[in-house]
Structure formats: structure tokens, C-alpha cells
């Protein structure tokens, strides 16, 4: 058992070190950040990382790195953030039976959304994380943003469960009495 844990830890460390290569090559070719390459890399290395399944975000002193949101990699200066919001989506899951549909249960997805402004263009980058990670990011790095004013709740009926890779991001919402 100990050998298996050490082997898994070694593989994870290798993959972590290997991840710097695409990051460095992306950073070197990205025209917007070519001059701040070393500053951005240090911010990424020294920042706090939050991951859930394949999604991750690294919050550094000066930059927010959307390490992966399922589509692409983004880096934004904190000064360029216009707003930070939280989206909570309730998926009401149903399945079809022969003559009706049967309610299976609920899943909740939590996303932190960074709204960035470049001139007149507003871009939004959303990262799905665990609800506790979203709350921690909001409380630690954006304490001046009102929690209850920035949370949007949506509901959606669906006939399938979410992807297996998202399973560790799903939990029942824990309501904070102070946030309501």
C-alpha cells in the first residue's frame, strides 16, 4: 500500500512539473504577456491553487490564472477584474420510464466567474469548483465584494446526470447564516 501511494505521488509530481512546459510555451507566444513572462510565472508558482476535477484556478498576488476551465488557459491582472460573481446551478435530474419521468435527485454546480474588462469589451471566465473553494476565494482574495449580492441561483431540469469527472465537485449547498 505504501509503495502504491509513493508511486502515485511520484507520478503526480512528474505531471505537475510537466505542466510548466505548456504554460511556459503559451506564455512566451502570447503577445499580451510576453514582456511580463517572469512576473506571471512567479505569480503562478507562488499563488494559491484551487482545483476540482479538470478545472483549476490559481490566485496570485497580482494575477488570476484560470489554469484550465475545460477549454483554454487565461491570465488576468487583478486590477483588470471588473467584478467577481458566483453562480450556483441546481440540476433537477429525471429519468424516463416507460410511461412517465421519474425524479432522481438534485446536483449543484458552483462556479466562480471573473469579469474582466479590456476597453469596451467585457469578458467572463467561469471556473467550476467545490462550493468551499469558491467561498474561500471570495473571502480571502475578494473580501470587499459582497457575497450575497454576487450570488446568482439558477435551476434547470435535465434527463441525465453530470459527467463522472465532475462528481467530486458536486455537493449539497451549505448555507451560511451570515450570508443571507
PDB file of C-alpha atoms in Angstrom:
ATOM      1  CA  UNK A   1       0.000   0.000   0.000  1.00  0.00           C
ATOM      2  CA  UNK A   2       2.806   2.410   0.885  1.00  0.00           C
ATOM      3  CA  UNK A   3       4.560   1.649  -2.390  1.00  0.00           C
ATOM      4  CA  UNK A   4       1.380   2.371  -4.355  1.00  0.00           C
ATOM      5  CA  UNK A   5       0.975   5.726  -2.567  1.00  0.00           C
ATOM      6  CA  UNK A   6       4.611   6.668  -3.222  1.00  0.00           C
ATOM      7  CA  UNK A   7       4.274   5.622  -6.864  1.00  0.00           C
ATOM      8  CA  UNK A   8       1.088   7.699  -7.289  1.00  0.00           C
ATOM      9  CA  UNK A   9       2.729  10.684  -5.577  1.00  0.00           C
ATOM     10  CA  UNK A  10       5.729  10.374  -7.904  1.00  0.00           C
ATOM     11  CA  UNK A  11       3.513  10.325 -10.975  1.00  0.00           C
ATOM     12  CA  UNK A  12       1.545  13.361  -9.747  1.00  0.00           C
ATOM     13  CA  UNK A  13       4.781  15.281  -9.115  1.00  0.00           C
ATOM     14  CA  UNK A  14       6.042  14.373 -12.585  1.00  0.00           C
ATOM     15  CA  UNK A  15       2.776  15.588 -14.168  1.00  0.00           C
ATOM     16  CA  UNK A  16       2.927  18.803 -12.109  1.00  0.00           C
ATOM     17  CA  UNK A  17       6.468  19.537 -13.315  1.00  0.00           C
ATOM     18  CA  UNK A  18       5.482  18.600 -16.865  1.00  0.00           C
ATOM     19  CA  UNK A  19       2.628  21.138 -16.752  1.00  0.00           C
ATOM     20  CA  UNK A  20       5.109  24.027 -16.657  1.00  0.00           C
ATOM     21  CA  UNK A  21       6.255  23.314 -20.192  1.00  0.00           C
ATOM     22  CA  UNK A  22       2.935  24.136 -21.929  1.00  0.00           C
ATOM     23  CA  UNK A  23       2.461  27.074 -19.553  1.00  0.00           C
ATOM     24  CA  UNK A  24       5.884  28.489 -20.416  1.00  0.00           C
ATOM     25  CA  UNK A  25       5.417  27.970 -24.150  1.00  0.00           C
ATOM     26  CA  UNK A  26       1.933  29.547 -24.050  1.00  0.00           C
ATOM     27  CA  UNK A  27       3.288  32.465 -22.062  1.00  0.00           C
ATOM     28  CA  UNK A  28       6.187  33.024 -24.449  1.00  0.00           C
ATOM     29  CA  UNK A  29       3.970  33.137 -27.524  1.00  0.00           C
ATOM     30  CA  UNK A  30       1.074  35.106 -26.024  1.00  0.00           C
ATOM     31  CA  UNK A  31       1.548  38.695 -27.286  1.00  0.00           C
ATOM     32  CA  UNK A  32      -0.247  40.325 -24.363  1.00  0.00           C
ATOM     33  CA  UNK A  33       2.092  38.936 -21.679  1.00  0.00           C
ATOM     34  CA  UNK A  34       5.378  38.439 -23.480  1.00  0.00           C
ATOM     35  CA  UNK A  35       7.147  41.219 -21.540  1.00  0.00           C
ATOM     36  CA  UNK A  36       5.823  40.136 -18.109  1.00  0.00           C
ATOM     37  CA  UNK A  37       6.680  36.467 -18.624  1.00  0.00           C
ATOM     38  CA  UNK A  38       8.842  36.072 -15.486  1.00  0.00           C
ATOM     39  CA  UNK A  39       6.476  38.084 -13.292  1.00  0.00           C
ATOM     40  CA  UNK A  40       3.492  35.979 -14.403  1.00  0.00           C
ATOM     41  CA  UNK A  41       5.374  32.720 -13.951  1.00  0.00           C
ATOM     42  CA  UNK A  42       6.366  33.696 -10.395  1.00  0.00           C
ATOM     43  CA  UNK A  43       2.788  34.702  -9.633  1.00  0.00           C
ATOM     44  CA  UNK A  44       1.614  31.303 -10.869  1.00  0.00           C
ATOM     45  CA  UNK A  45       4.210  29.418  -8.808  1.00  0.00           C
ATOM     46  CA  UNK A  46       3.619  31.416  -5.614  1.00  0.00           C
ATOM     47  CA  UNK A  47      -0.183  31.669  -5.929  1.00  0.00           C
ATOM     48  CA  UNK A  48      -2.862  29.634  -4.216  1.00  0.00           C
ATOM     49  CA  UNK A  49      -4.230  26.863  -6.433  1.00  0.00           C
ATOM     50  CA  UNK A  50      -7.811  25.604  -6.320  1.00  0.00           C
ATOM     51  CA  UNK A  51      -8.724  22.530  -8.357  1.00  0.00           C
ATOM     52  CA  UNK A  52     -11.779  20.383  -8.877  1.00  0.00           C
ATOM     53  CA  UNK A  53     -11.696  17.609 -11.465  1.00  0.00           C
ATOM     54  CA  UNK A  54     -10.023  19.103 -14.532  1.00  0.00           C
ATOM     55  CA  UNK A  55     -10.847  22.728 -13.617  1.00  0.00           C
ATOM     56  CA  UNK A  56      -8.414  24.907 -11.714  1.00  0.00           C
ATOM     57  CA  UNK A  57      -7.658  28.498 -10.879  1.00  0.00           C
ATOM     58  CA  UNK A  58      -4.506  29.965  -9.336  1.00  0.00           C
ATOM     59  CA  UNK A  59      -4.843  33.265  -7.497  1.00  0.00           C
ATOM     60  CA  UNK A  60      -1.528  35.072  -7.202  1.00  0.00           C
ATOM     61  CA  UNK A  61      -0.592  38.427  -5.705  1.00  0.00           C
ATOM     62  CA  UNK A  62      -1.040  40.369  -8.940  1.00  0.00           C
ATOM     63  CA  UNK A  63      -2.631  37.895 -11.372  1.00  0.00           C
ATOM     64  CA  UNK A  64      -5.514  35.434 -11.501  1.00  0.00           C
ATOM     65  CA  UNK A  65      -4.606  32.411 -13.597  1.00  0.00           C
ATOM     66  CA  UNK A  66      -7.502  30.385 -14.934  1.00  0.00           C
ATOM     67  CA  UNK A  67      -5.259  27.398 -15.288  1.00  0.00           C
ATOM     68  CA  UNK A  68      -7.918  25.399 -17.064  1.00  0.00           C
ATOM     69  CA  UNK A  69     -11.646  25.898 -17.438  1.00  0.00           C
ATOM     70  CA  UNK A  70     -12.280  22.949 -19.746  1.00  0.00           C
ATOM     71  CA  UNK A  71     -11.485  24.971 -22.857  1.00  0.00           C
ATOM     72  CA  UNK A  72      -8.442  27.209 -22.509  1.00  0.00           C
ATOM     73  CA  UNK A  73      -5.925  28.908 -20.208  1.00  0.00           C
ATOM     74  CA  UNK A  74      -6.243  32.567 -19.211  1.00  0.00           C
ATOM     75  CA  UNK A  75      -4.230  35.023 -17.140  1.00  0.00           C
ATOM     76  CA  UNK A  76      -5.653  38.334 -15.999  1.00  0.00           C
ATOM     77  CA  UNK A  77      -4.322  41.083 -13.779  1.00  0.00           C
ATOM     78  CA  UNK A  78      -6.352  41.553 -10.617  1.00  0.00           C
ATOM     79  CA  UNK A  79      -6.563  45.269 -11.421  1.00  0.00           C
ATOM     80  CA  UNK A  80      -8.287  44.341 -14.689  1.00  0.00           C
ATOM     81  CA  UNK A  81     -11.091  42.465 -12.880  1.00  0.00           C
ATOM     82  CA  UNK A  82     -14.309  44.467 -13.008  1.00  0.00           C
ATOM     83  CA  UNK A  83     -16.391  42.034 -10.979  1.00  0.00           C
ATOM     84  CA  UNK A  84     -16.295  38.611  -9.327  1.00  0.00           C
ATOM     85  CA  UNK A  85     -19.527  36.630  -9.130  1.00  0.00           C
ATOM     86  CA  UNK A  86     -20.713  33.218  -8.003  1.00  0.00           C
ATOM     87  CA  UNK A  87     -23.174  31.074  -9.940  1.00  0.00           C
ATOM     88  CA  UNK A  88     -24.985  28.212  -8.265  1.00  0.00           C
ATOM     89  CA  UNK A  89     -26.852  25.906 -10.628  1.00  0.00           C
ATOM     90  CA  UNK A  90     -29.341  23.329  -9.384  1.00  0.00           C
ATOM     91  CA  UNK A  91     -29.785  20.467 -11.815  1.00  0.00           C
ATOM     92  CA  UNK A  92     -33.032  18.576 -11.218  1.00  0.00           C
ATOM     93  CA  UNK A  93     -32.300  15.152 -12.679  1.00  0.00           C
ATOM     94  CA  UNK A  94     -35.037  12.999 -14.166  1.00  0.00           C
ATOM     95  CA  UNK A  95     -35.013   9.690 -15.949  1.00  0.00           C
ATOM     96  CA  UNK A  96     -37.539   8.299 -18.391  1.00  0.00           C
ATOM     97  CA  UNK A  97     -39.564   5.272 -17.525  1.00  0.00           C
ATOM     98  CA  UNK A  98     -41.962   3.506 -19.816  1.00  0.00           C
ATOM     99  CA  UNK A  99     -44.914   5.852 -19.205  1.00  0.00           C
ATOM    100  CA  UNK A 100     -43.552   8.798 -17.259  1.00  0.00           C
ATOM    101  CA  UNK A 101     -40.499  10.515 -15.956  1.00  0.00           C
ATOM    102  CA  UNK A 102     -39.053   9.801 -12.534  1.00  0.00           C
ATOM    103  CA  UNK A 103     -37.288  12.353 -10.375  1.00  0.00           C
ATOM    104  CA  UNK A 104     -33.848  11.017  -9.470  1.00  0.00           C
ATOM    105  CA  UNK A 105     -32.344  13.840  -7.420  1.00  0.00           C
ATOM    106  CA  UNK A 106     -30.516  17.149  -7.500  1.00  0.00           C
ATOM    107  CA  UNK A 107     -26.963  18.150  -8.292  1.00  0.00           C
ATOM    108  CA  UNK A 108     -25.499  21.541  -7.504  1.00  0.00           C
ATOM    109  CA  UNK A 109     -22.693  23.105  -9.518  1.00  0.00           C
ATOM    110  CA  UNK A 110     -20.754  26.084  -8.168  1.00  0.00           C
ATOM    111  CA  UNK A 111     -18.858  28.446 -10.463  1.00  0.00           C
ATOM    112  CA  UNK A 112     -16.761  31.465  -9.725  1.00  0.00           C
ATOM    113  CA  UNK A 113     -16.955  33.959 -12.572  1.00  0.00           C
ATOM    114  CA  UNK A 114     -14.280  36.574 -13.193  1.00  0.00           C
ATOM    115  CA  UNK A 115     -15.454  39.554 -15.257  1.00  0.00           C
ATOM    116  CA  UNK A 116     -12.522  41.249 -16.963  1.00  0.00           C
ATOM    117  CA  UNK A 117     -12.596  44.454 -18.929  1.00  0.00           C
ATOM    118  CA  UNK A 118     -10.441  45.390 -21.872  1.00  0.00           C
ATOM    119  CA  UNK A 119     -11.616  48.690 -23.243  1.00  0.00           C
ATOM    120  CA  UNK A 120     -15.299  48.368 -24.015  1.00  0.00           C
ATOM    121  CA  UNK A 121     -15.184  44.567 -24.148  1.00  0.00           C
ATOM    122  CA  UNK A 122     -16.194  42.627 -21.042  1.00  0.00           C
ATOM    123  CA  UNK A 123     -15.071  39.004 -20.903  1.00  0.00           C
ATOM    124  CA  UNK A 124     -16.285  36.477 -18.380  1.00  0.00           C
ATOM    125  CA  UNK A 125     -14.328  33.396 -17.358  1.00  0.00           C
ATOM    126  CA  UNK A 126     -16.105  30.850 -15.189  1.00  0.00           C
ATOM    127  CA  UNK A 127     -14.461  28.024 -13.292  1.00  0.00           C
ATOM    128  CA  UNK A 128     -16.460  25.182 -11.709  1.00  0.00           C
ATOM    129  CA  UNK A 129     -15.097  24.392  -8.270  1.00  0.00           C
ATOM    130  CA  UNK A 130     -16.268  22.963  -4.975  1.00  0.00           C
ATOM    131  CA  UNK A 131     -18.528  25.335  -3.042  1.00  0.00           C
ATOM    132  CA  UNK A 132     -15.994  25.664  -0.222  1.00  0.00           C
ATOM    133  CA  UNK A 133     -13.228  26.647  -2.629  1.00  0.00           C
ATOM    134  CA  UNK A 134     -15.485  29.274  -4.223  1.00  0.00           C
ATOM    135  CA  UNK A 135     -16.307  30.689  -0.785  1.00  0.00           C
ATOM    136  CA  UNK A 136     -12.635  30.655   0.225  1.00  0.00           C
ATOM    137  CA  UNK A 137     -11.584  32.542  -2.918  1.00  0.00           C
ATOM    138  CA  UNK A 138     -14.286  35.146  -2.347  1.00  0.00           C
ATOM    139  CA  UNK A 139     -13.486  35.586   1.359  1.00  0.00           C
ATOM    140  CA  UNK A 140      -9.696  35.565   1.113  1.00  0.00           C
ATOM    141  CA  UNK A 141      -8.957  37.362  -2.142  1.00  0.00           C
ATOM    142  CA  UNK A 142     -12.041  39.486  -2.770  1.00  0.00           C
ATOM    143  CA  UNK A 143     -13.322  40.438   0.713  1.00  0.00           C
ATOM    144  CA  UNK A 144     -14.673  43.784  -0.489  1.00  0.00           C
ATOM    145  CA  UNK A 145     -17.105  42.030  -2.857  1.00  0.00           C
ATOM    146  CA  UNK A 146     -20.435  41.439  -1.122  1.00  0.00           C
ATOM    147  CA  UNK A 147     -21.100  37.697  -1.038  1.00  0.00           C
ATOM    148  CA  UNK A 148     -24.885  37.837  -1.021  1.00  0.00           C
ATOM    149  CA  UNK A 149     -25.097  40.457  -3.789  1.00  0.00           C
ATOM    150  CA  UNK A 150     -22.888  38.436  -6.144  1.00  0.00           C
ATOM    151  CA  UNK A 151     -24.552  35.011  -5.971  1.00  0.00           C
ATOM    152  CA  UNK A 152     -26.893  34.006  -8.801  1.00  0.00           C
ATOM    153  CA  UNK A 153     -29.070  30.897  -8.443  1.00  0.00           C
ATOM    154  CA  UNK A 154     -30.435  29.056 -11.461  1.00  0.00           C
ATOM    155  CA  UNK A 155     -32.416  25.845 -11.848  1.00  0.00           C
ATOM    156  CA  UNK A 156     -32.512  23.510 -14.793  1.00  0.00           C
ATOM    157  CA  UNK A 157     -34.345  20.275 -15.468  1.00  0.00           C
ATOM    158  CA  UNK A 158     -32.225  17.615 -17.115  1.00  0.00           C
ATOM    159  CA  UNK A 159     -32.548  13.976 -18.094  1.00  0.00           C
ATOM    160  CA  UNK A 160     -29.033  12.905 -17.384  1.00  0.00           C
ATOM    161  CA  UNK A 161     -26.515  13.080 -14.593  1.00  0.00           C
ATOM    162  CA  UNK A 162     -23.375  15.163 -14.884  1.00  0.00           C
ATOM    163  CA  UNK A 163     -20.080  13.790 -16.131  1.00  0.00           C
ATOM    164  CA  UNK A 164     -18.249  11.380 -13.847  1.00  0.00           C
ATOM    165  CA  UNK A 165     -15.250  13.748 -13.792  1.00  0.00           C
ATOM    166  CA  UNK A 166     -17.406  16.376 -12.063  1.00  0.00           C
ATOM    167  CA  UNK A 167     -18.569  14.067  -9.285  1.00  0.00           C
ATOM    168  CA  UNK A 168     -16.118  15.369  -6.690  1.00  0.00           C
ATOM    169  CA  UNK A 169     -17.324  18.943  -7.337  1.00  0.00           C
ATOM    170  CA  UNK A 170     -20.938  18.176  -6.509  1.00  0.00           C
ATOM    171  CA  UNK A 171     -22.318  18.662  -3.021  1.00  0.00           C
ATOM    172  CA  UNK A 172     -25.412  19.926  -1.301  1.00  0.00           C
ATOM    173  CA  UNK A 173     -25.142  23.641  -0.663  1.00  0.00           C
ATOM    174  CA  UNK A 174     -24.233  24.678   2.840  1.00  0.00           C
ATOM    175  CA  UNK A 175     -25.971  27.917   3.686  1.00  0.00           C
ATOM    176  CA  UNK A 176     -24.109  30.427   5.798  1.00  0.00           C
ATOM    177  CA  UNK A 177     -26.455  32.286   8.154  1.00  0.00           C
ATOM    178  CA  UNK A 178     -24.300  35.407   7.827  1.00  0.00           C
ATOM    179  CA  UNK A 179     -24.586  35.407   4.025  1.00  0.00           C
ATOM    180  CA  UNK A 180     -28.372  35.604   3.941  1.00  0.00           C
TER     181      UNK A 180
END
